[in-house]
Tab-separated table of C-alpha atoms in Angstrom:
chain	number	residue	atom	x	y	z
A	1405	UNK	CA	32.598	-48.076	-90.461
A	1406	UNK	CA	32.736	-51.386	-88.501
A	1407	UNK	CA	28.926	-52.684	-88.147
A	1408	UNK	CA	27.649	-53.220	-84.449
A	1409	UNK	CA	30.989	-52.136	-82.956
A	1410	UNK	CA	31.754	-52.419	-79.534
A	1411	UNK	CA	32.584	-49.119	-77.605
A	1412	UNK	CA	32.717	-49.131	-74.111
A	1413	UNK	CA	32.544	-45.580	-73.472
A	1414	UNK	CA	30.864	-41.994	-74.446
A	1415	UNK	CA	31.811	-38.253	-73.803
A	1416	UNK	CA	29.553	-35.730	-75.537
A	1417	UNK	CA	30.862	-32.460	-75.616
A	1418	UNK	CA	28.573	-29.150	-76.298
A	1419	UNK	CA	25.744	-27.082	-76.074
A	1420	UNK	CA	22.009	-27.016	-74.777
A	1421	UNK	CA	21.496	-29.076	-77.948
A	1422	UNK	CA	23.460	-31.594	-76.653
A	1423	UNK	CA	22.323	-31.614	-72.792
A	1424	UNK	CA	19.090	-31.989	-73.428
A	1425	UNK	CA	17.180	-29.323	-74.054
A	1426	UNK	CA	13.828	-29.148	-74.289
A	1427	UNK	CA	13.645	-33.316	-73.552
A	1428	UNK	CA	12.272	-32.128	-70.179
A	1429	UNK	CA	11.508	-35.162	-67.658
A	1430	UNK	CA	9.367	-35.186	-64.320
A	1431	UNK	CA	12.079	-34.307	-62.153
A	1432	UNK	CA	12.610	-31.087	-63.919
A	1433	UNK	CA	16.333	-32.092	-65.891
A	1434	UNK	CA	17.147	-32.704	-69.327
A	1435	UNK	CA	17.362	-36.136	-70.797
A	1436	UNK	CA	18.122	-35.284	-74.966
A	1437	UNK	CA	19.567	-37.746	-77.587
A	1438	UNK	CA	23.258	-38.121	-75.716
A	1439	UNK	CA	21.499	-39.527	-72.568
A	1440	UNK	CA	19.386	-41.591	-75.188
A	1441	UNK	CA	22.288	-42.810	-77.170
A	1442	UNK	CA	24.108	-43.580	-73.976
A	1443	UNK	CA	21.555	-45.585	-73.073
A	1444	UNK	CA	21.438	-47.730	-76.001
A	1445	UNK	CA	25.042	-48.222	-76.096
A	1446	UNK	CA	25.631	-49.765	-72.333
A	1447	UNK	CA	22.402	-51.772	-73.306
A	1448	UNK	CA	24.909	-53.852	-75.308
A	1449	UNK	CA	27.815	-53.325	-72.984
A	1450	UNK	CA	28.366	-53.858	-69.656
A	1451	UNK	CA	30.244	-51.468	-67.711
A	1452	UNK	CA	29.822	-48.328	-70.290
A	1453	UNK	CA	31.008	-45.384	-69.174
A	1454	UNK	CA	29.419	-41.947	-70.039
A	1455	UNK	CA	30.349	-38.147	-69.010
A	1456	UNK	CA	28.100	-35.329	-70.730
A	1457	UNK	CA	30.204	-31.708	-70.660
A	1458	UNK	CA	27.351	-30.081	-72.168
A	1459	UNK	CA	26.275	-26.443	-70.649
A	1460	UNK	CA	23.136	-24.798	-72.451
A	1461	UNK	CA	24.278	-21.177	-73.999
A	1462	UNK	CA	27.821	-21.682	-74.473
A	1463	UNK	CA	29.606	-20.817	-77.337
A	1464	UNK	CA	32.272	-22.419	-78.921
A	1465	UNK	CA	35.164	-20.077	-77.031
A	1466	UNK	CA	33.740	-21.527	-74.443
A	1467	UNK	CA	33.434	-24.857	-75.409
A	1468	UNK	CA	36.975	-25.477	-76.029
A	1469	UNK	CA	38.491	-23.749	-72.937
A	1470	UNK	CA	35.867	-25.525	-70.793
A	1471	UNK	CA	34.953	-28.837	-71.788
A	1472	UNK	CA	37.964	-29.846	-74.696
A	1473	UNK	CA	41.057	-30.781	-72.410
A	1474	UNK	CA	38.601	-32.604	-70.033
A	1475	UNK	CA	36.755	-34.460	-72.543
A	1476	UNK	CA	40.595	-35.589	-74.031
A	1477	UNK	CA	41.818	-36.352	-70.918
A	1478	UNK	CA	38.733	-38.968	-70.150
A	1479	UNK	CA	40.158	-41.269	-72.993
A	1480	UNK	CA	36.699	-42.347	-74.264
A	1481	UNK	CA	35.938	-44.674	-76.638
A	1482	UNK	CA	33.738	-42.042	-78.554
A	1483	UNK	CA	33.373	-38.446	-78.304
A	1484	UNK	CA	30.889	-36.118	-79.599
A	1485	UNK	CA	31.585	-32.544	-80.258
A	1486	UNK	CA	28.259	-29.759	-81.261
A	1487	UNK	CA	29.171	-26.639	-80.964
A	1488	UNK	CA	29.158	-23.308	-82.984
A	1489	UNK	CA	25.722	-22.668	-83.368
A	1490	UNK	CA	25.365	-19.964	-80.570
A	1491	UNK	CA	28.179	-17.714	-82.289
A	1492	UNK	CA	25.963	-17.700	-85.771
A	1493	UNK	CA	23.099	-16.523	-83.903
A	1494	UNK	CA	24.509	-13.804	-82.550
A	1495	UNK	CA	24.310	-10.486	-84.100
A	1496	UNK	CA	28.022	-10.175	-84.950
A	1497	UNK	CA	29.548	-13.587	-85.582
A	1498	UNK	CA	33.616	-13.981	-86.544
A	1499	UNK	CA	32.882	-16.763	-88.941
A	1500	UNK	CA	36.974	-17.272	-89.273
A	1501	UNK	CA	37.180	-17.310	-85.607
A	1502	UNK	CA	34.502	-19.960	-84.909
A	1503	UNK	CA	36.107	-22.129	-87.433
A	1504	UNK	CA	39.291	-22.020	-86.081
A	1505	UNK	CA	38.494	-22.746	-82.565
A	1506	UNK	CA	36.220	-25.601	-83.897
A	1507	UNK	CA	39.820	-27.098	-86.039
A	1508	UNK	CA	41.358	-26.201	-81.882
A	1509	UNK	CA	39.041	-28.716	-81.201
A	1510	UNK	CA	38.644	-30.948	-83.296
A	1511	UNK	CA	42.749	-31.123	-83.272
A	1512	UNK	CA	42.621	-32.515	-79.449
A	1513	UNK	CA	39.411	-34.424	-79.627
A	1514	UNK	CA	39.868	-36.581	-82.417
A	1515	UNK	CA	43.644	-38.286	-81.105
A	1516	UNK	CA	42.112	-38.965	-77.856
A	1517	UNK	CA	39.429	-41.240	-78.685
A	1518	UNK	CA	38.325	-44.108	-81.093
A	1519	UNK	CA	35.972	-42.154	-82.983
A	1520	UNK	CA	34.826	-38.684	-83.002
A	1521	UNK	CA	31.774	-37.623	-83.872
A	1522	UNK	CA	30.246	-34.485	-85.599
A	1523	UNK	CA	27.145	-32.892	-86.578
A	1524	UNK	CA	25.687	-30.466	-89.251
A	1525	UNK	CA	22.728	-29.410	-87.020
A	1526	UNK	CA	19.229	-29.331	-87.677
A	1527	UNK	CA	17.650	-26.330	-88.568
A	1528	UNK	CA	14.245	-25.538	-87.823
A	1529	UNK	CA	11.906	-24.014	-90.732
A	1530	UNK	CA	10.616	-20.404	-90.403
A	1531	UNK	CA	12.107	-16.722	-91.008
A	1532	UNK	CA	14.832	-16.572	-88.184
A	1533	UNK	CA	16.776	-19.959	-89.733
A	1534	UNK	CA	16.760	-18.086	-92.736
A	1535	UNK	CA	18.412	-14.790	-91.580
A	1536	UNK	CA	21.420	-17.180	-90.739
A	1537	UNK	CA	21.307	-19.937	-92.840
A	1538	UNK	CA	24.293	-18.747	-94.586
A	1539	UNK	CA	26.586	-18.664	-91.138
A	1540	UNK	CA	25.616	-22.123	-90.157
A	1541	UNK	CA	26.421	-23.471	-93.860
A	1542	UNK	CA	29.500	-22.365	-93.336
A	1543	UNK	CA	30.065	-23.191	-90.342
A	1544	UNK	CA	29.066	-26.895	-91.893
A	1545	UNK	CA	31.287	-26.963	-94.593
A	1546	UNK	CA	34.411	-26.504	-92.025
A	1547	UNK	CA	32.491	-29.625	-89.966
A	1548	UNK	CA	32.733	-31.803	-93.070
A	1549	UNK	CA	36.570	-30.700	-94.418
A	1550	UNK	CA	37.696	-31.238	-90.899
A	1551	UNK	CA	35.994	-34.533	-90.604
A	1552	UNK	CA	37.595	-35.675	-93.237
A	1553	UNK	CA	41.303	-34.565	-92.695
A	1554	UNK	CA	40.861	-35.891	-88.975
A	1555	UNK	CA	38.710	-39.386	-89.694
A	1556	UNK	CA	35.750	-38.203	-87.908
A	1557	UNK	CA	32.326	-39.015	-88.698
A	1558	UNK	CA	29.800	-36.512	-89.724
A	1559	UNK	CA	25.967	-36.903	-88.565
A	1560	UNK	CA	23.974	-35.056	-91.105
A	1561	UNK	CA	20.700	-33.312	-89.084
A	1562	UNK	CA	20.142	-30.341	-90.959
A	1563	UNK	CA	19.659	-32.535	-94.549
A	1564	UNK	CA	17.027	-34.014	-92.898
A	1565	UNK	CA	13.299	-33.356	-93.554
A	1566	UNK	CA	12.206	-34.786	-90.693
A	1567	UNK	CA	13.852	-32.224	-88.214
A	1568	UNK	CA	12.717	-29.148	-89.873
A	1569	UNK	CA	9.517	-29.708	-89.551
A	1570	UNK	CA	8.173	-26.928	-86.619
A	1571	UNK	CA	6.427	-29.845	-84.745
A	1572	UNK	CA	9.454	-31.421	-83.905
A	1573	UNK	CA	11.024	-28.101	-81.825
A	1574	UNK	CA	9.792	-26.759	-78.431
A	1575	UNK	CA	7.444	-23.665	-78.355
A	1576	UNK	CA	11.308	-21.719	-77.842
A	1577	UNK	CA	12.191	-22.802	-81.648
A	1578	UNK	CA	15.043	-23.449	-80.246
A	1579	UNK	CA	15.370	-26.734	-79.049
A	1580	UNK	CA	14.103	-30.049	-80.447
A	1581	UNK	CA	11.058	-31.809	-78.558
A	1582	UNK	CA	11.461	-35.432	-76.648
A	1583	UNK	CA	10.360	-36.827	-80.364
A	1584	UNK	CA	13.292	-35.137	-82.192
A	1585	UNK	CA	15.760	-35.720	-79.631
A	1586	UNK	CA	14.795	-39.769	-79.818
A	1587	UNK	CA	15.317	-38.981	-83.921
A	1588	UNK	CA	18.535	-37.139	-83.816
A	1589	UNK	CA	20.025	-40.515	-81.454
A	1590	UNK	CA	18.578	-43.168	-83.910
A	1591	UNK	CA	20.270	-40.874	-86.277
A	1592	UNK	CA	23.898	-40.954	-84.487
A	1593	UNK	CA	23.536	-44.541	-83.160
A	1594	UNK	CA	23.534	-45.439	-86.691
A	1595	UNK	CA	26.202	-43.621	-87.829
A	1596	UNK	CA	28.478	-45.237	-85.268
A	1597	UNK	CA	27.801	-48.276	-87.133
A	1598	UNK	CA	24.936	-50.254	-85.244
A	1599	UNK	CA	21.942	-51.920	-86.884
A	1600	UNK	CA	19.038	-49.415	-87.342
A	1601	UNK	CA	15.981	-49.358	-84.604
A	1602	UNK	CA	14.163	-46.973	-86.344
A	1603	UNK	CA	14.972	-47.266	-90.677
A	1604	UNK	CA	12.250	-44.181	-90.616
A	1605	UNK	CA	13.421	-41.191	-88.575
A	1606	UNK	CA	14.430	-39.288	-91.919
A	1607	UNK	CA	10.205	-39.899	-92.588
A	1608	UNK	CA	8.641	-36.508	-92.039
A	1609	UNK	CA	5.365	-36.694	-89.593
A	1610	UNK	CA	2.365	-36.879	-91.709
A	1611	UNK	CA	0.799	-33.623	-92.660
A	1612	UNK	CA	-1.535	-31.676	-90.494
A	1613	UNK	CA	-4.219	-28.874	-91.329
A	1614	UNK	CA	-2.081	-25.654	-90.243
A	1615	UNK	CA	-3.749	-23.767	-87.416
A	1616	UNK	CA	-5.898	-20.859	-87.982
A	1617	UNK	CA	-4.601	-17.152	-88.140
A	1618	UNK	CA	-5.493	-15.993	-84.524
A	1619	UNK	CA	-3.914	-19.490	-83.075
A	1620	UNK	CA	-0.921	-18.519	-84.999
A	1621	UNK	CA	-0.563	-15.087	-83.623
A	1622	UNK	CA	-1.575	-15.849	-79.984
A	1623	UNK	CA	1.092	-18.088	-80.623
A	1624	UNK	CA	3.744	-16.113	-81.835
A	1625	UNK	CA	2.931	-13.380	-79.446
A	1626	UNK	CA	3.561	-16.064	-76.098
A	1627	UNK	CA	6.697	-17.157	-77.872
A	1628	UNK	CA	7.917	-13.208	-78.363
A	1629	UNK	CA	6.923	-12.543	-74.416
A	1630	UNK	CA	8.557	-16.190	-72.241
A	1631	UNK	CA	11.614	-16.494	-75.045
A	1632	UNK	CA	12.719	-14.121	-78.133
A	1633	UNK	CA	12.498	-10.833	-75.751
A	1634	UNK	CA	14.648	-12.733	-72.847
A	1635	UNK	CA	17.146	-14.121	-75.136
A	1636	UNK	CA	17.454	-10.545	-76.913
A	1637	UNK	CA	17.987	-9.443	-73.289
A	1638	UNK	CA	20.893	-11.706	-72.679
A	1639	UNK	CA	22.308	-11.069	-76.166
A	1640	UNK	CA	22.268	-7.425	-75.206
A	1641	UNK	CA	23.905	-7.864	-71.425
A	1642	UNK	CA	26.371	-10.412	-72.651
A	1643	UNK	CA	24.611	-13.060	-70.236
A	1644	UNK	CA	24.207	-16.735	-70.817
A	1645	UNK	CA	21.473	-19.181	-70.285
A	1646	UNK	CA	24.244	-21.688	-68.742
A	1647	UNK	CA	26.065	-18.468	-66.511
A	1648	UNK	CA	27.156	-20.720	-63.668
A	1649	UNK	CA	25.927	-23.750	-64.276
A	1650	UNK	CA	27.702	-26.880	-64.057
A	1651	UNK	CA	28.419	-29.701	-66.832
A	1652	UNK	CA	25.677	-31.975	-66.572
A	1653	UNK	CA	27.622	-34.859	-66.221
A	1654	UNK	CA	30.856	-33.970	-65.319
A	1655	UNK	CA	32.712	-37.238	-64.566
A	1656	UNK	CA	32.930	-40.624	-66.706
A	1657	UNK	CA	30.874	-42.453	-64.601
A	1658	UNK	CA	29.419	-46.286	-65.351
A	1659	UNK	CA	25.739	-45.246	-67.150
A	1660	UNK	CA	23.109	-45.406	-64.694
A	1661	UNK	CA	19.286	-45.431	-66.056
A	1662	UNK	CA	16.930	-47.173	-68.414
A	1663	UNK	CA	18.366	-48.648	-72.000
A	1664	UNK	CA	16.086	-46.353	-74.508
């Protein structure tokens, strides 16, 4: 991996983990580590470039009929490709399916830029991780034997202690906060091959007195009502979070916004 490389460009391809979800700012959008990472990268170069494909809910059908051809066609310097996750959640989950659209991918993404880049995700701590652990180990075993027959790199989130931890994800348990977004980008910036801003982000958060049995379920009972009931719901109907909405940044534009 060169050190401190200069890449001129960025398309990351994906999921609501990669537009930005739950990294909420003022305005109402999404920031998340791509925007972050993009950020740091035309920091060092002027003129960078930087499209995000991303759509929250989609799986990775979807991912590769929407957002592969495009994301090959922009020529980028780097690309970065998430996707998967959604199909192991789901109650019934084609494992040899989702791999083979993910090689689909992979196949096209990895000739049409400098360096692609994947992820094994992180993976939150608590009882619904471990009802699917096994999916999403296998889905990260096909990320790492098609990194290396294609000469992609592999960021590894979900060997981290760091994101686990249930203070780094949104009360959803879904999505990472602002604080594990900014971790997962230090963690990708320095896979690419530049010096390290943070040495720590691996470093889990220092240990807090747990809250007390009725916080917990007063807790757990919020998080049942505004999330787990509506996503059952959509599982049920077939429905999406992202149903009809847009990429979030569709076009490989010149980065506009503060380095980070």
């Amino acid at each position: 991996m060169q050190t401190n490389p200069t890449y001129s460009s960025l398309v990351a391809v994906g999921d609501s983990f990669t537009e930005g979800m739950s990294d909420l700012l003022p305005d109402g959008s999404y920031r998340g580590w791509a925007d972050l990472l993009a950020g740091r990268m035309a920091a060092r170069t002027p003129g960078f470039r930087y499209a995000n494909l991303a759509v929250r809910g989609k799986l990775i059908g979807q991912i590769v009929e929407e957002q592969v051809d495009v994301a090959a066609a922009m020529n980028a310097d780097v690309i970065t490709l998430v996707g998967g996750l959604n199909d192991t959640l789901r109650p019934k989950c084609d494992m040899g399916r989702v791999r083979g659209l993910l090689e689909e991918a992979v196949e096209k993404l990895a000739p049409a830029c400098r360096q692609l880049v994947l992820m094994r995700s992180p993976g939150r701590q608590g009882p619904v991780l471990e009802r699917f652990r096994p999916r999403m180990e296998e889905l990260f075993v096909c990320v790492e034997e098609l990194a290396e027959r294609h000469g992609a790199v592999v960021v590894d989130l979900y060997g981290a202690a760091s994101l686990s931890d249930p203070r780094m994800w949104d009360v959803d348990r879904l999505h990472l906060t602002a604080e594990g977004h900014r971790r997962v980008a230090e963690a990708v910036w320095q896979r690419l091959g530049y010096d390290p801003e943070d040495t720590e982000w691996r470093t889990p958060m220092p240990a807090t007195a747990p809250p007390g049995w009725i916080t917990r379920r007063v807790t757990d009972a919020r998080f049942a009502r505004q999330h787990l009931l509506p996503w059952i719901g959509r599982r049920l109907t077939g429905r999406s979070s992202g149903d009809g909405l847009p990429a979030k940044r569709p076009e490989l534009l010149p980065y506009e916004g503060p380095a980070a």
